PDB file of C-alpha atoms in Angstrom:
ATOM      1  CA  MET A   1     100.020 141.224  86.226  1.00 80.00           C
ATOM      2  CA  ARG A   2      97.108 138.495  84.588  1.00 86.00           C
ATOM      3  CA  GLU A   3      93.327 139.347  84.865  1.00 90.00           C
ATOM      4  CA  TRP A   4      91.180 136.530  86.641  1.00 92.00           C
ATOM      5  CA  HIS A   5      87.941 136.577  84.760  1.00 94.00           C
ATOM      6  CA  ILE A   6      85.137 135.196  88.241  1.00 93.00           C
ATOM      7  CA  GLN A   7      81.968 134.288  87.459  1.00 92.00           C
ATOM      8  CA  SER A   8      79.233 132.526  89.286  1.00 89.00           C
ATOM      9  CA  SER A   9      74.977 132.218  89.759  1.00 87.00           C
ATOM     10  CA  THR A  10      76.159 135.534  92.521  1.00 86.00           C
ATOM     11  CA  ILE A  11      79.082 136.831  91.436  1.00 89.00           C
ATOM     12  CA  SER A  12      80.643 137.849  88.716  1.00 92.00           C
ATOM     13  CA  THR A  13      84.132 140.116  88.816  1.00 91.00           C
ATOM     14  CA  THR A  14      87.606 140.814  87.612  1.00 92.00           C
ATOM     15  CA  LEU A  15      90.640 140.022  90.021  1.00 89.00           C
ATOM     16  CA  LEU A  16      94.843 141.397  88.898  1.00 88.00           C
ATOM     17  CA  ILE A  17      96.289 139.120  89.644  1.00 87.00           C
ATOM     18  CA  GLU A  18      99.751 139.218  91.104  1.00 85.00           C
ATOM     19  CA  GLN A  19     102.311 136.527  92.385  1.00 85.00           C
ATOM     20  CA  VAL A  20     101.975 138.176  96.139  1.00 87.00           C
ATOM     21  CA  THR A  21      98.116 140.512  95.880  1.00 88.00           C
ATOM     22  CA  ILE A  22      96.955 143.203  97.991  1.00 87.00           C
ATOM     23  CA  LEU A  23      92.992 143.188  99.055  1.00 87.00           C
ATOM     24  CA  LYS A  24      93.178 146.470 100.703  1.00 84.00           C
ATOM     25  CA  GLY A  25      89.799 146.195 102.813  1.00 82.00           C
ATOM     26  CA  SER A  26      87.300 144.947 105.170  1.00 83.00           C
ATOM     27  CA  ILE A  27      87.388 140.861 104.729  1.00 86.00           C
ATOM     28  CA  LYS A  28      84.046 141.586 104.177  1.00 85.00           C
ATOM     29  CA  ASP A  29      84.577 142.978 100.500  1.00 85.00           C
ATOM     30  CA  TRP A  30      86.163 139.902  99.620  1.00 89.00           C
ATOM     31  CA  ARG A  31      84.865 137.626 101.512  1.00 89.00           C
ATOM     32  CA  GLU A  32      82.661 136.010  99.163  1.00 90.00           C
ATOM     33  CA  ARG A  33      85.889 136.078  96.360  1.00 89.00           C
ATOM     34  CA  LEU A  34      87.608 134.480  98.490  1.00 90.00           C
ATOM     35  CA  ILE A  35      84.971 131.819  99.160  1.00 89.00           C
ATOM     36  CA  THR A  36      84.102 131.490  95.390  1.00 91.00           C
ATOM     37  CA  LEU A  37      87.635 130.375  94.455  1.00 90.00           C
ATOM     38  CA  GLN A  38      88.084 127.522  97.363  1.00 90.00           C
ATOM     39  CA  SER A  39      85.421 126.179  95.772  1.00 90.00           C
ATOM     40  CA  TYR A  40      86.168 126.804  92.274  1.00 92.00           C
ATOM     41  CA  PHE A  41      89.673 125.061  93.708  1.00 90.00           C
ATOM     42  CA  ASP A  42      87.811 121.963  96.205  1.00 86.00           C
ATOM     43  CA  HIS A  43      84.827 120.976  93.720  1.00 71.00           C
ATOM     44  CA  ARG A  44      83.163 121.730  95.475  1.00 66.00           C
ATOM     45  CA  GLN A  45      81.051 123.741  92.636  1.00 60.00           C
ATOM     46  CA  THR A  46      80.057 123.013  89.363  1.00 71.00           C
ATOM     47  CA  ASN A  47      78.936 126.354  88.270  1.00 87.00           C
ATOM     48  CA  ILE A  48      82.223 128.267  88.666  1.00 92.00           C
ATOM     49  CA  ILE A  49      83.341 129.766  85.889  1.00 93.00           C
ATOM     50  CA  LEU A  50      87.533 131.453  86.494  1.00 93.00           C
ATOM     51  CA  LYS A  51      89.043 132.573  83.610  1.00 94.00           C
ATOM     52  CA  GLU A  52      93.186 133.320  82.920  1.00 91.00           C
ATOM     53  CA  ASP A  53      91.683 135.476  79.966  1.00 85.00           C
ATOM     54  CA  GLN A  54      89.815 133.379  78.131  1.00 88.00           C
ATOM     55  CA  THR A  55      91.719 130.640  78.789  1.00 93.00           C
ATOM     56  CA  LEU A  56      89.483 129.157  81.540  1.00 93.00           C
ATOM     57  CA  VAL A  57      92.186 128.432  84.459  1.00 91.00           C
ATOM     58  CA  SER A  58      91.593 124.273  85.465  1.00 90.00           C
ATOM     59  CA  LYS A  59      91.533 123.065  88.747  1.00 89.00           C
ATOM     60  CA  GLN A  60      93.491 120.095  88.483  1.00 89.00           C
ATOM     61  CA  ASP A  61      96.965 122.693  88.376  1.00 89.00           C
ATOM     62  CA  TYR A  62      96.230 124.641  91.901  1.00 90.00           C
ATOM     63  CA  ASN A  63      95.421 124.159  95.260  1.00 90.00           C
ATOM     64  CA  PHE A  64      94.116 127.033  97.103  1.00 91.00           C
ATOM     65  CA  SER A  65      94.589 127.254 100.830  1.00 91.00           C
ATOM     66  CA  SER A  66      93.630 129.624 103.652  1.00 91.00           C
ATOM     67  CA  ILE A  67      95.438 131.447 106.572  1.00 91.00           C
ATOM     68  CA  SER A  68      93.575 133.966 108.067  1.00 90.00           C
ATOM     69  CA  PHE A  69      92.936 136.009 111.286  1.00 89.00           C
ATOM     70  CA  SER A  70      90.151 136.736 111.898  1.00 86.00           C
ATOM     71  CA  ASN A  71      86.816 134.883 113.031  1.00 85.00           C
ATOM     72  CA  LEU A  72      84.897 135.959 109.443  1.00 84.00           C
ATOM     73  CA  PHE A  73      86.667 134.261 107.811  1.00 86.00           C
ATOM     74  CA  ASP A  74      87.055 130.590 109.380  1.00 83.00           C
ATOM     75  CA  SER A  75      90.175 128.216 107.960  1.00 85.00           C
ATOM     76  CA  THR A  76      91.647 124.001 108.689  1.00 85.00           C
ATOM     77  CA  ASP A  77      92.666 123.934 106.417  1.00 89.00           C
ATOM     78  CA  LEU A  78      96.691 123.682 108.439  1.00 88.00           C
ATOM     79  CA  LEU A  79      95.272 121.081 110.383  1.00 87.00           C
ATOM     80  CA  LYS A  80      94.035 120.095 107.429  1.00 89.00           C
ATOM     81  CA  ILE A  81      97.714 119.540 105.918  1.00 89.00           C
ATOM     82  CA  LYS A  82      99.408 118.540 109.220  1.00 88.00           C
ATOM     83  CA  ARG A  83      96.838 115.542 109.185  1.00 89.00           C
ATOM     84  CA  GLN A  84      97.837 115.174 106.034  1.00 89.00           C
ATOM     85  CA  LEU A  85     101.306 114.728 106.416  1.00 88.00           C
ATOM     86  CA  LYS A  86     101.309 112.800 109.847  1.00 91.00           C
ATOM     87  CA  GLN A  87      99.119 109.892 107.174  1.00 93.00           C
ATOM     88  CA  GLN A  88     102.198 110.498 105.129  1.00 92.00           C
ATOM     89  CA  PHE A  89     104.858 110.033 107.393  1.00 94.00           C
ATOM     90  CA  LEU A  90     102.902 107.165 108.989  1.00 96.00           C
ATOM     91  CA  THR A  91     101.964 104.463 106.285  1.00 96.00           C
ATOM     92  CA  GLN A  92     105.887 105.023 104.468  1.00 97.00           C
ATOM     93  CA  LEU A  93     106.762 103.415 108.521  1.00 97.00           C
ATOM     94  CA  GLN A  94     104.132 101.203 108.489  1.00 97.00           C
ATOM     95  CA  LEU A  95     106.795  99.525 105.670  1.00 97.00           C
ATOM     96  CA  SER A  96     108.892  99.488 107.800  1.00 97.00           C
ATOM     97  CA  PRO A  97     109.965  95.748 109.139  1.00 97.00           C
ATOM     98  CA  PHE A  98     110.253  97.486 112.933  1.00 97.00           C
ATOM     99  CA  TYR A  99     107.103  98.094 112.620  1.00 97.00           C
ATOM    100  CA  LYS A 100     106.036  94.556 111.536  1.00 96.00           C
ATOM    101  CA  GLN A 101     107.978  93.486 114.295  1.00 97.00           C
ATOM    102  CA  LEU A 102     106.103  96.038 116.252  1.00 97.00           C
ATOM    103  CA  VAL A 103     102.271  94.253 115.005  1.00 97.00           C
ATOM    104  CA  GLU A 104     103.723  90.911 115.755  1.00 97.00           C
ATOM    105  CA  VAL A 105     105.695  91.535 119.243  1.00 98.00           C
ATOM    106  CA  TRP A 106     102.275  92.723 120.063  1.00 97.00           C
ATOM    107  CA  ASP A 107     100.808  89.711 118.822  1.00 97.00           C
ATOM    108  CA  ASP A 108     102.584  87.025 121.378  1.00 97.00           C
ATOM    109  CA  LEU A 109     102.119  89.842 123.845  1.00 97.00           C
ATOM    110  CA  ILE A 110      97.670  88.998 123.854  1.00 96.00           C
ATOM    111  CA  GLU A 111      98.910  85.210 123.459  1.00 96.00           C
ATOM    112  CA  GLU A 112     100.918  86.027 126.293  1.00 94.00           C
ATOM    113  CA  ILE A 113      98.250  88.335 128.416  1.00 94.00           C
ATOM    114  CA  GLU A 114      95.531  84.925 128.345  1.00 92.00           C
ATOM    115  CA  PHE A 115      98.290  82.928 129.325  1.00 92.00           C
ATOM    116  CA  LEU A 116      98.984  85.355 132.440  1.00 91.00           C
ATOM    117  CA  ASN A 117      95.143  84.907 133.151  1.00 91.00           C
ATOM    118  CA  SER A 118      94.947  80.961 132.695  1.00 90.00           C
ATOM    119  CA  THR A 119      97.612  80.273 135.683  1.00 88.00           C
ATOM    120  CA  PRO A 120      97.694  81.066 139.429  1.00 84.00           C
ATOM    121  CA  SER A 121      99.419  84.895 140.350  1.00 75.00           C
ATOM    122  CA  SER A 122      97.887  87.280 142.858  1.00 70.00           C
ATOM    123  CA  VAL A 123      95.951  89.262 141.051  1.00 79.00           C
ATOM    124  CA  SER A 124      92.218  87.653 140.476  1.00 81.00           C
ATOM    125  CA  TYR A 125      91.173  89.038 138.031  1.00 87.00           C
ATOM    126  CA  ASP A 126      91.450  88.995 133.646  1.00 90.00           C
ATOM    127  CA  PHE A 127      93.267  91.207 132.173  1.00 92.00           C
ATOM    128  CA  GLU A 128      92.900  91.353 127.886  1.00 94.00           C
ATOM    129  CA  LEU A 129      95.445  93.140 125.284  1.00 95.00           C
ATOM    130  CA  LEU A 130      92.991  94.692 122.154  1.00 95.00           C
ATOM    131  CA  PRO A 131      94.111  94.196 118.642  1.00 96.00           C
ATOM    132  CA  PHE A 132      97.237  96.640 117.743  1.00 97.00           C
ATOM    133  CA  LYS A 133      95.539  99.086 115.583  1.00 96.00           C
ATOM    134  CA  ASP A 134      97.947 101.663 113.781  1.00 96.00           C
ATOM    135  CA  LYS A 135      95.828 104.206 116.087  1.00 95.00           C
ATOM    136  CA  ILE A 136      98.186 103.616 118.722  1.00 96.00           C
ATOM    137  CA  VAL A 137     101.216 104.140 117.026  1.00 96.00           C
ATOM    138  CA  SER A 138      99.473 107.257 115.194  1.00 95.00           C
ATOM    139  CA  ASP A 139      99.108 108.963 118.813  1.00 93.00           C
ATOM    140  CA  GLN A 140     102.168 108.742 119.964  1.00 94.00           C
ATOM    141  CA  LEU A 141     103.969 110.825 116.308  1.00 92.00           C
ATOM    142  CA  THR A 142     103.652 114.316 116.663  1.00 87.00           C
ATOM    143  CA  SER A 143     106.392 116.772 115.455  1.00 81.00           C
ATOM    144  CA  ASP A 144     108.138 119.697 116.682  1.00 71.00           C
ATOM    145  CA  GLU A 145     107.887 120.928 113.643  1.00 66.00           C
ATOM    146  CA  ILE A 146     104.450 121.140 113.168  1.00 63.00           C
ATOM    147  CA  GLY A 147     103.082 120.901 115.869  1.00 54.00           C
ATOM    148  CA  THR A 148     101.721 123.589 117.019  1.00 51.00           C
ATOM    149  CA  LEU A 149      99.178 125.475 115.862  1.00 59.00           C
ATOM    150  CA  ASN A 150      99.842 128.966 117.249  1.00 76.00           C
ATOM    151  CA  LEU A 151     100.464 130.958 114.928  1.00 86.00           C
ATOM    152  CA  ASN A 152     102.084 133.709 116.826  1.00 89.00           C
ATOM    153  CA  THR A 153     105.640 135.491 115.149  1.00 92.00           C
ATOM    154  CA  LEU A 154     106.340 136.272 111.073  1.00 93.00           C
ATOM    155  CA  GLN A 155     108.884 132.946 112.122  1.00 92.00           C
ATOM    156  CA  ASP A 156     105.083 131.153 112.612  1.00 90.00           C
ATOM    157  CA  LEU A 157     103.578 132.570 109.767  1.00 91.00           C
ATOM    158  CA  ILE A 158     106.828 131.689 107.885  1.00 91.00           C
ATOM    159  CA  LYS A 159     106.917 128.031 108.905  1.00 89.00           C
ATOM    160  CA  ALA A 160     103.203 128.020 107.976  1.00 90.00           C
ATOM    161  CA  ILE A 161     103.855 129.564 104.430  1.00 90.00           C
ATOM    162  CA  LYS A 162     106.586 125.664 103.982  1.00 88.00           C
ATOM    163  CA  LEU A 163     104.603 123.387 105.502  1.00 88.00           C
ATOM    164  CA  ILE A 164     101.978 124.128 102.796  1.00 89.00           C
ATOM    165  CA  GLU A 165     103.936 123.981 100.218  1.00 86.00           C
ATOM    166  CA  GLU A 166     105.341 120.626 101.236  1.00 85.00           C
ATOM    167  CA  ALA A 167     102.102 119.398 101.038  1.00 86.00           C
ATOM    168  CA  SER A 168     101.164 120.617  97.329  1.00 85.00           C
ATOM    169  CA  LYS A 169     104.714 120.683  95.902  1.00 84.00           C
ATOM    170  CA  ASP A 170     103.430 119.155  92.173  1.00 86.00           C
ATOM    171  CA  LYS A 171     100.842 121.499  92.608  1.00 87.00           C
ATOM    172  CA  LEU A 172     100.890 125.656  92.081  1.00 88.00           C
ATOM    173  CA  ASN A 173      99.596 127.065  95.398  1.00 89.00           C
ATOM    174  CA  ILE A 174      97.472 130.302  96.226  1.00 90.00           C
ATOM    175  CA  ILE A 175      97.201 130.677  99.575  1.00 90.00           C
ATOM    176  CA  SER A 176      94.934 133.651 101.033  1.00 90.00           C
ATOM    177  CA  ILE A 177      96.781 135.675 104.082  1.00 91.00           C
ATOM    178  CA  VAL A 178      93.731 137.669 105.128  1.00 90.00           C
ATOM    179  CA  TYR A 179      94.590 140.733 108.128  1.00 90.00           C
ATOM    180  CA  PRO A 180      98.385 139.451 108.496  1.00 90.00           C
ATOM    181  CA  GLU A 181      98.792 142.622 110.215  1.00 90.00           C
ATOM    182  CA  THR A 182      96.929 140.787 113.199  1.00 90.00           C
ATOM    183  CA  ILE A 183     100.374 139.282 114.754  1.00 91.00           C
ATOM    184  CA  LEU A 184     102.933 141.310 112.922  1.00 92.00           C
ATOM    185  CA  THR A 185     104.293 145.332 112.863  1.00 94.00           C
ATOM    186  CA  THR A 186     104.615 146.920 109.514  1.00 92.00           C
ATOM    187  CA  GLY A 187     108.216 145.984 109.216  1.00 95.00           C
ATOM    188  CA  GLU A 188     107.264 142.542 109.975  1.00 95.00           C
ATOM    189  CA  LEU A 189     104.957 142.632 107.361  1.00 92.00           C
ATOM    190  CA  GLU A 190     107.236 143.780 104.620  1.00 92.00           C
ATOM    191  CA  GLN A 191     109.329 141.562 105.227  1.00 94.00           C
ATOM    192  CA  PHE A 192     106.324 139.272 105.189  1.00 92.00           C
ATOM    193  CA  ILE A 193     105.767 140.864 102.177  1.00 90.00           C
ATOM    194  CA  ARG A 194     109.675 140.125  99.867  1.00 90.00           C
ATOM    195  CA  TYR A 195     109.452 136.242 101.317  1.00 90.00           C
ATOM    196  CA  LEU A 196     106.453 135.751  99.081  1.00 88.00           C
ATOM    197  CA  LYS A 197     107.681 137.606  96.308  1.00 85.00           C
ATOM    198  CA  SER A 198     111.132 136.503  96.299  1.00 82.00           C
ATOM    199  CA  HIS A 199     111.056 132.650  98.328  1.00 68.00           C
ATOM    200  CA  SER A 200     109.051 130.591  95.390  1.00 59.00           C
ATOM    201  CA  ILE A 201     107.708 130.523  91.754  1.00 52.00           C
ATOM    202  CA  TYR A 202     105.281 128.334  92.964  1.00 50.00           C
ATOM    203  CA  THR A 203     103.366 130.377  95.726  1.00 58.00           C
ATOM    204  CA  MET A 204     100.356 132.429  94.747  1.00 62.00           C
ATOM    205  CA  ALA A 205      99.479 135.674  98.018  1.00 64.00           C
ATOM    206  CA  PHE A 206      96.320 136.890  98.411  1.00 64.00           C
ATOM    207  CA  LYS A 207      96.802 139.243 100.729  1.00 62.00           C
ATOM    208  CA  VAL A 208      93.516 140.796 102.889  1.00 66.00           C
ATOM    209  CA  THR A 209      94.514 144.149 105.495  1.00 66.00           C
ATOM    210  CA  ASN A 210      93.043 147.037 106.195  1.00 63.00           C
TER     211      ASN A 210
END
């Protein structure tokens, strides 16, 4: 067990940290501390000090994400991560020779439409094909594995944890999970905690529960 000392202009507290740290009580009791940690690791505030014993905790070493089932603690982290992974994949795809061919063929198609507009046809109106944009491919690029935002089962929650880890392989993950019992039974909750403890040495979770 480790001690994290958090200090800012509005808060001064100590958290006893384990791989899975249970924060018992209402989210109202923990909201400010979680937001302070989130701000610290997101580099949004510079007046926050976070120390382990007497050593400053490095912001660059950690990624802080949240999964919340409470309207008192909003989180859009999963949506941001999905966008990030999709953009990473699209960037790789753009290096493909087939992608380059698609762009070239698109340009040829623009010229073909211009030619058809200049010739007699059964359609008396001119048409235009807009220049190619990456968004055309991006809008059609989907993944069943990460496509849904719905977290309704234990497996959905585990999938969300894996998604966060996939997006930040080079960092230690801190994940705050607020009120997971909203979707999990008591048995599933115990199974989920065992998963967090055994699955990865890179993930540390704060679990807020009543």
